[in-house]
Coordinates of C-alpha atoms in Angstrom, one line a residue:
M166 CA -9.2 -10.7 19.6
A167 CA -8.4 -11.5 23.2
T168 CA -8.4 -8.5 25.5
G169 CA -7.7 -10.2 28.8
K170 CA -5.1 -9.2 31.3
S171 CA -2.8 -12.1 30.2
D172 CA -2.8 -11.2 26.5
I173 CA -0.7 -8.4 25.0
S174 CA -3.7 -7.4 22.9
G175 CA -5.5 -6.2 26.0
W176 CA -2.7 -3.8 26.8
L177 CA -2.5 -2.6 23.2
V178 CA -6.1 -1.6 22.9
R179 CA -6.2 0.5 26.0
P180 CA -6.0 4.3 25.6
A181 CA -2.6 5.7 24.8
T182 CA -1.1 8.3 27.1
W183 CA 0.0 11.7 25.9
H184 CA 3.6 10.5 26.0
L185 CA 3.0 8.1 23.1
W186 CA 1.2 10.7 21.0
A187 CA 4.0 13.2 21.7
G188 CA 6.5 10.6 20.5
L189 CA 4.5 9.9 17.3
A190 CA 4.1 13.7 16.6
A191 CA 7.9 14.1 17.1
V192 CA 8.7 11.3 14.6
L193 CA 6.2 12.4 11.9
G194 CA 7.1 16.1 12.4
A195 CA 10.8 15.4 12.1
L196 CA 10.3 13.4 9.0
A197 CA 8.2 16.1 7.3
A198 CA 10.4 18.9 8.5
G199 CA 13.5 17.2 7.3
T200 CA 12.0 16.6 3.9
A201 CA 10.9 20.3 3.7
R202 CA 14.5 21.4 4.4
A203 CA 16.2 18.9 2.0
A204 CA 13.7 19.0 -0.9
P205 CA 12.9 22.5 -2.2
D206 CA 10.4 21.1 -4.8
G207 CA 8.5 18.8 -2.3
G208 CA 10.2 15.7 -3.4
M209 CA 11.7 14.3 -6.6
D210 CA 8.7 12.2 -7.7
N211 CA 6.1 14.9 -6.9
A212 CA 8.2 17.4 -8.9
I213 CA 7.8 15.1 -11.9
V214 CA 4.0 15.4 -11.7
V215 CA 4.1 19.2 -11.1
R216 CA 6.5 19.6 -14.0
A217 CA 4.1 17.8 -16.2
A218 CA 1.3 20.1 -15.1
R219 CA 3.5 23.1 -15.8
T220 CA 4.4 21.7 -19.2
W221 CA 0.7 21.3 -20.0
L222 CA -0.1 24.9 -18.9
A223 CA 2.7 26.0 -21.2
G224 CA 1.1 24.2 -24.1
G225 CA 3.3 21.1 -24.2
S226 CA 2.6 17.4 -23.7
P227 CA 3.2 16.0 -20.2
Y228 CA 4.2 12.6 -21.7
D229 CA 7.3 14.1 -23.3
D230 CA 8.9 13.2 -19.9
P231 CA 9.3 9.4 -19.9
H232 CA 9.3 9.4 -16.1
F233 CA 5.7 10.8 -16.0
L234 CA 3.9 7.5 -15.4
Y235 CA 0.5 8.7 -14.5
L236 CA -2.9 8.8 -16.2
P237 CA -4.1 12.1 -17.7
G238 CA -6.2 12.9 -14.7
A239 CA -3.1 13.4 -12.6
V240 CA -2.1 16.3 -14.8
L241 CA -5.2 18.3 -13.9
A242 CA -4.9 17.2 -10.2
A243 CA -1.4 18.6 -10.1
V244 CA -2.4 22.0 -11.6
P245 CA -3.0 23.6 -8.2
Q246 CA 0.5 22.6 -7.1
A247 CA 1.9 24.1 -10.3
L248 CA 0.4 27.5 -9.4
L249 CA 1.8 27.5 -5.9
P250 CA 5.1 29.2 -4.9
Q251 CA 8.0 26.8 -4.4
G252 CA 8.3 27.7 -0.8
V253 CA 4.8 26.5 -0.1
L254 CA 5.3 23.3 -2.0
R255 CA 8.3 22.3 0.0
V256 CA 6.2 22.3 3.2
L257 CA 2.9 21.3 1.8
V258 CA 3.9 18.1 0.0
P259 CA 5.7 16.2 2.8
V260 CA 2.9 17.2 5.2
A261 CA 0.2 15.9 2.7
V262 CA 2.1 12.6 2.1
T263 CA 2.5 12.1 5.9
A264 CA -1.2 12.8 6.4
C265 CA -2.2 10.3 3.7
L266 CA -0.2 7.6 5.4
A267 CA -1.6 8.4 8.8
L268 CA -5.1 8.4 7.5
G269 CA -4.5 5.1 5.8
W270 CA -3.3 3.7 9.1
A271 CA -6.5 5.0 10.8
C272 CA -8.7 3.4 8.2
A273 CA -6.9 0.1 8.7
L274 CA -7.5 0.3 12.4
R275 CA -11.2 1.0 12.0
L276 CA -11.4 -1.9 9.5
Y277 CA -10.4 -4.2 12.4
G278 CA -12.6 -2.3 14.9
L279 CA -9.5 -1.1 16.9
P280 CA -9.8 2.2 18.8
L281 CA -8.0 5.2 17.2
R282 CA -7.0 6.3 20.7
S283 CA -5.4 3.0 21.6
R284 CA -1.7 2.4 22.4
F285 CA -1.6 0.2 19.3
A286 CA -2.7 3.1 17.1
A287 CA 0.1 5.3 18.4
L288 CA 2.8 2.7 18.6
G289 CA 2.0 1.1 15.3
L290 CA 2.3 4.3 13.3
T291 CA 5.4 5.2 15.2
A292 CA 7.0 1.9 14.3
L293 CA 6.1 2.3 10.6
A294 CA 7.5 5.8 10.4
A295 CA 10.7 5.1 12.4
G296 CA 11.3 1.4 11.8
F297 CA 10.3 0.9 8.1
A298 CA 12.7 2.6 5.7
P299 CA 10.2 2.9 2.7
F300 CA 8.0 5.1 4.9
G301 CA 10.7 7.8 5.0
H302 CA 11.5 7.2 1.3
L303 CA 7.9 7.8 0.3
V304 CA 7.7 11.1 2.3
R305 CA 11.1 12.3 0.9
L306 CA 10.1 11.5 -2.7
G307 CA 6.6 13.0 -2.4
N308 CA 5.4 10.1 -4.5
W309 CA 1.7 9.8 -5.2
T310 CA 1.7 6.2 -4.0
A311 CA 0.5 7.9 -0.8
T312 CA -2.9 8.2 -2.4
A313 CA -3.1 4.5 -2.9
A314 CA -1.9 3.9 0.7
L315 CA -4.9 5.8 1.8
A316 CA -7.4 4.6 -0.8
L317 CA -7.0 0.8 -0.2
P318 CA -7.6 0.8 3.5
L319 CA -10.6 3.2 2.9
C320 CA -11.9 0.8 0.3
L321 CA -11.7 -2.2 2.5
L322 CA -13.2 -0.3 5.4
L323 CA -16.2 0.6 3.2
A324 CA -16.5 -2.9 1.8
G325 CA -16.3 -4.4 5.3
R326 CA -19.4 -2.3 6.2
G327 CA -21.2 -3.4 3.1
R328 CA -20.7 -0.2 1.1
W329 CA -19.1 -1.8 -2.0
V330 CA -20.1 0.9 -4.5
A331 CA -18.4 3.5 -2.4
A332 CA -15.4 1.2 -2.0
G333 CA -15.2 1.0 -5.8
A334 CA -15.4 4.7 -6.1
A335 CA -12.5 5.1 -3.7
V336 CA -10.3 2.8 -5.6
G337 CA -11.4 4.3 -8.9
A338 CA -10.5 7.8 -7.7
A339 CA -7.0 6.5 -6.7
V340 CA -6.5 4.8 -10.1
A341 CA -7.5 8.0 -11.9
L342 CA -4.4 9.6 -10.2
K343 CA -2.1 6.6 -10.4
P344 CA -3.0 3.1 -11.7
L345 CA -1.3 1.3 -8.8
L346 CA -4.5 -0.2 -7.4
A347 CA -5.8 -1.6 -10.6
P348 CA -5.3 -5.2 -9.4
V349 CA -7.8 -4.6 -6.6
A350 CA -10.5 -4.9 -9.3
L351 CA -10.1 -8.7 -8.9
L352 CA -11.3 -8.4 -5.3
F353 CA -14.6 -7.1 -6.7
V354 CA -14.7 -9.9 -9.2
F355 CA -14.1 -12.5 -6.5
A356 CA -16.9 -10.9 -4.4
R357 CA -19.2 -10.7 -7.5
R358 CA -19.9 -7.0 -6.8
W359 CA -20.5 -6.1 -10.4
R360 CA -22.1 -2.7 -9.8
A361 CA -19.2 -1.6 -7.6
L362 CA -16.7 -3.0 -10.2
G363 CA -18.4 -0.9 -12.9
V364 CA -18.0 2.2 -10.7
L365 CA -14.3 1.3 -10.1
V366 CA -13.7 1.2 -13.9
L367 CA -16.0 4.1 -14.8
V368 CA -14.5 6.7 -12.5
P369 CA -10.9 6.6 -13.9
A370 CA -12.1 6.0 -17.4
L371 CA -14.3 9.2 -17.4
A372 CA -11.6 11.2 -15.5
S373 CA -8.9 10.1 -17.9
G374 CA -11.0 10.5 -21.0
A375 CA -12.1 14.0 -20.1
A376 CA -8.5 15.0 -19.1
A377 CA -7.0 13.5 -22.2
L378 CA -9.2 15.7 -24.4
L379 CA -7.5 18.7 -22.9
L380 CA -4.0 17.5 -23.6
P381 CA -2.1 18.1 -26.9
D382 CA -1.2 14.4 -27.0
P383 CA -4.4 12.6 -25.9
A384 CA -3.1 9.1 -26.5
G385 CA 0.3 9.8 -24.8
F386 CA -0.3 7.4 -21.9
L387 CA -1.1 4.5 -24.3
T388 CA 1.7 5.3 -26.9
R389 CA 4.5 6.3 -24.6
T390 CA 3.9 5.5 -20.9
L391 CA 2.3 2.1 -21.2
P392 CA 5.1 0.6 -23.3
F393 CA 7.6 1.9 -20.7
L394 CA 5.6 0.3 -17.9
L395 CA 5.5 -3.0 -19.8
H396 CA 9.2 -3.1 -20.6
G397 CA 10.9 -0.9 -18.0
D398 CA 13.6 0.0 -20.5
D399 CA 15.3 2.7 -18.3
G400 CA 18.8 2.1 -17.0
F401 CA 18.3 4.5 -14.0
V402 CA 14.9 3.2 -13.0
R403 CA 16.0 -0.4 -13.2
L404 CA 18.5 0.0 -10.5
Y405 CA 15.7 0.7 -8.0
E406 CA 13.1 -1.9 -9.1
A407 CA 12.3 -4.6 -6.6
S408 CA 10.4 -7.1 -8.7
P409 CA 12.2 -10.4 -9.5
A410 CA 11.8 -9.6 -13.2
A411 CA 14.2 -6.6 -12.6
V412 CA 16.5 -8.0 -9.9
L413 CA 17.3 -11.5 -11.3
P414 CA 18.8 -10.1 -14.5
R415 CA 21.2 -8.0 -12.4
L416 CA 22.3 -11.3 -10.8
G417 CA 23.1 -12.9 -14.2
V418 CA 19.7 -14.6 -15.0
P419 CA 18.7 -14.0 -18.6
R420 CA 15.7 -11.7 -18.9
P421 CA 13.2 -14.1 -20.5
P422 CA 13.5 -16.8 -17.7
A423 CA 13.4 -14.0 -15.0
E424 CA 10.2 -12.6 -16.4
A425 CA 8.7 -16.0 -16.8
L426 CA 9.5 -16.8 -13.2
A427 CA 8.1 -13.6 -11.9
S428 CA 4.9 -14.1 -14.0
T429 CA 4.5 -17.6 -12.6
A430 CA 4.9 -16.4 -9.1
A431 CA 2.4 -13.6 -9.7
A432 CA -0.1 -16.1 -11.1
A433 CA 0.4 -18.3 -8.1
G434 CA -0.2 -15.4 -5.8
V435 CA -3.5 -14.5 -7.5
L436 CA -4.6 -18.1 -7.2
C437 CA -3.8 -18.1 -3.5
A438 CA -5.7 -14.8 -3.1
Y439 CA -8.7 -16.4 -4.7
R440 CA -8.4 -19.4 -2.4
R441 CA -8.2 -17.1 0.5
W442 CA -11.4 -15.3 -0.5
R443 CA -13.2 -18.6 -1.1
R444 CA -12.4 -19.7 2.5
A445 CA -15.1 -17.2 3.5
D446 CA -14.3 -17.0 7.2
P447 CA -15.8 -14.1 9.2
G448 CA -13.9 -11.0 10.2
P449 CA -11.8 -8.4 8.4
L450 CA -8.8 -10.7 7.6
R451 CA -10.5 -12.1 4.6
L452 CA -10.7 -8.7 2.9
V453 CA -7.2 -7.7 4.0
E454 CA -5.3 -10.9 3.1
T455 CA -7.1 -11.2 -0.3
S456 CA -6.4 -7.7 -1.4
A457 CA -2.8 -7.8 0.0
G458 CA -2.2 -11.0 -1.9
L459 CA -3.5 -9.4 -5.1
M460 CA -1.3 -6.3 -4.7
L461 CA 1.9 -8.2 -3.8
S462 CA 1.4 -10.5 -6.7
A463 CA 1.2 -7.5 -9.0
F464 CA 4.4 -6.1 -7.4
L465 CA 6.2 -9.3 -8.2
V466 CA 5.8 -8.8 -12.0
S467 CA 5.1 -5.1 -12.5
R468 CA 7.6 -2.7 -14.0
P469 CA 8.5 -0.5 -12.2
S470 CA 8.1 -1.9 -8.7
Y471 CA 9.6 0.2 -5.9
D472 CA 10.1 -0.3 -2.1
H473 CA 7.5 2.3 -1.1
Y474 CA 4.8 0.3 -3.0
L475 CA 4.8 -2.0 0.1
L476 CA 3.2 0.8 2.1
V477 CA 0.0 0.1 0.2
V478 CA -0.4 -3.3 2.0
L479 CA 1.9 -3.3 5.0
P480 CA -0.2 -1.1 7.3
L481 CA -3.2 -3.3 6.6
L482 CA -1.3 -6.4 7.5
L483 CA 0.3 -4.8 10.6
A484 CA -3.0 -3.6 11.9
G485 CA -4.2 -7.2 12.1
L486 CA -1.5 -8.0 14.7
P487 CA -4.0 -8.3 17.7
F488 CA -6.0 -10.9 15.7
P489 CA -5.1 -14.6 16.1
G490 CA -4.2 -16.2 12.8
S491 CA -3.3 -13.0 11.1
A492 CA -0.3 -12.7 8.7
A493 CA 1.4 -10.3 11.2
R494 CA 1.6 -13.1 13.7
R495 CA 3.8 -15.2 11.4
P496 CA 7.5 -15.3 12.0
W497 CA 8.3 -14.7 8.3
F498 CA 6.3 -11.4 8.3
W499 CA 8.8 -9.9 10.8
L500 CA 11.8 -11.5 9.1
A501 CA 10.7 -10.0 5.8
L502 CA 10.9 -6.5 7.4
V503 CA 14.5 -6.9 8.7
P504 CA 16.1 -5.7 5.5
Q505 CA 14.1 -2.5 5.8
V506 CA 15.4 -1.4 9.2
P507 CA 16.7 2.2 8.7
G508 CA 20.4 2.7 9.2
L509 CA 21.3 -1.0 9.1
A510 CA 24.3 -1.5 6.7
W511 CA 24.3 -4.8 4.8
P512 CA 27.7 -6.0 3.4
Y513 CA 28.0 -5.3 -0.4
L514 CA 24.5 -3.7 -0.3
E515 CA 25.4 -0.3 1.2
S516 CA 25.0 1.6 -2.1
P517 CA 21.5 3.0 -2.6
R518 CA 21.6 1.5 -6.1
R519 CA 21.9 -2.0 -4.6
R520 CA 19.1 -1.7 -2.1
A521 CA 16.7 -3.2 -4.7
F522 CA 18.1 -6.6 -3.7
R523 CA 17.0 -6.0 -0.1
D524 CA 13.6 -4.7 -1.3
A525 CA 13.2 -7.8 -3.4
V526 CA 13.8 -10.1 -0.4
T527 CA 11.1 -8.2 1.6
L528 CA 8.7 -8.3 -1.3
C529 CA 9.0 -12.0 -2.0
A530 CA 8.9 -12.9 1.7
L531 CA 5.8 -10.9 2.3
A532 CA 4.2 -12.4 -0.8
V533 CA 4.9 -15.9 0.4
T534 CA 3.7 -15.1 3.9
V535 CA 0.4 -13.8 2.7
A536 CA 0.0 -16.5 0.1
R537 CA 0.4 -19.2 2.9
Q538 CA -2.6 -17.7 4.7
S539 CA -4.8 -19.3 2.1
R540 CA -3.8 -22.7 3.4
R541 CA -5.1 -22.2 7.0
P542 CA -8.3 -24.0 7.9
A543 CA -11.5 -22.0 7.8
G544 CA -12.3 -20.2 11.0
A545 CA -8.8 -20.3 12.3
A546 CA -8.4 -16.5 12.2
V547 CA -11.7 -15.6 13.8
P548 CA -11.2 -13.1 16.7
D549 CA -12.6 -14.1 20.1
G550 CA -16.2 -13.0 20.2
G551 CA -16.5 -12.6 16.4
R552 CA -19.8 -13.3 14.7
H553 CA -20.0 -15.8 11.9
P554 CA -21.8 -14.4 8.8
V555 CA -23.4 -16.4 6.2
H556 CA -20.6 -18.1 4.2
S557 CA -21.6 -17.0 0.7
E558 CA -20.0 -14.9 -2.0
E559 CA -22.9 -12.4 -1.8
A560 CA -22.9 -12.1 2.0
V561 CA -22.0 -8.7 3.4
I562 CA -18.9 -8.9 5.4
P563 CA -19.8 -7.6 8.8
R564 CA -17.8 -5.1 10.7
F565 CA -16.2 -6.6 13.7
D566 CA -15.9 -4.5 16.9
P567 CA -13.8 -6.3 19.4
P568 CA -14.9 -6.1 23.1
R569 CA -13.5 -3.2 25.0
A570 CA -10.6 -3.9 27.2
P571 CA -11.5 -3.9 30.9
R572 CA -10.2 -1.0 32.9
Y573 CA -7.6 -1.7 35.5
P574 CA -6.3 0.6 38.2
A575 CA -3.3 2.6 37.2

């Protein structure tokens, strides 16, 4: 990463003034406070999980609710919320979701070796909160996708420092709450980190198995939730799904061809992610772009697939902006985000139930942008001053700390 006076990166990595931090605090505080005022239950999606926990405490099965799409471990994790007063939940949940997103951004910055006190740290998170509509959607819904948005950057940060077993545990813990990060297991397969992969699988398996034994319907996730996830047969949910498999039938394409097209695109995305990993260039971009490719490929075919799922990968991609060759320096990366600008009305797409078309455009454009990163020649994305590790599948990916920006007079 260039930090000279003539490069914008040098300006970005210098310490932020209190004005930038005040602006960030105002944006995040307004979002959390607005949600607390508007959502007495902490958000519609969080309320589903809390209601499942209360159902279990009353002796019922959480999987009686078809919209409860979580593993059994999430029921026990939501029990503390079920015991809290409603007035506490309406404040605690949006603050917790916002904190998860902020910590995920911090982990993404440290993965790239960028200072947490930098201008880029403050401006980047402000841009995500104020300029990317799904950020606000996630906070207002209180969706547990926030745990995945924290766990994936943390996983890659640990993996980038050679702590693959801890990285597997971080992903496994997130999967135990919500199986959104399951595709990341392929990253461990690509890296041949079998022990870490075993930890990733074992953590949610043990947590879910132990929790299932305490439920009146231990196999409820397999017999009720899994078929729903595979088929997505819900008229209300389908209106908000962004995957091509859900959007194309709304445009008149028969469902079988639409699902076949989405599956083909997802398979191509996984292949590109593998090619990106095989390129084995130094620096953090290899980890980020491989994992982002895997997750975006899954979003292309998964049911359901919502706009806020993009927050799992977008902060990781955006944090690579100061690095030459990163996906965030491609024009299509920024064009993909245009449909997500808050407050921008698109003709015939003003209705909230039609925003899935905009979300699908963003998802597909980001998937193609990241997939194209596998075509770049090896070494093209190495930051200035980066060290080249041994190019092997078993090599530990070194942590790269860019040189400090020179101090200039104010």
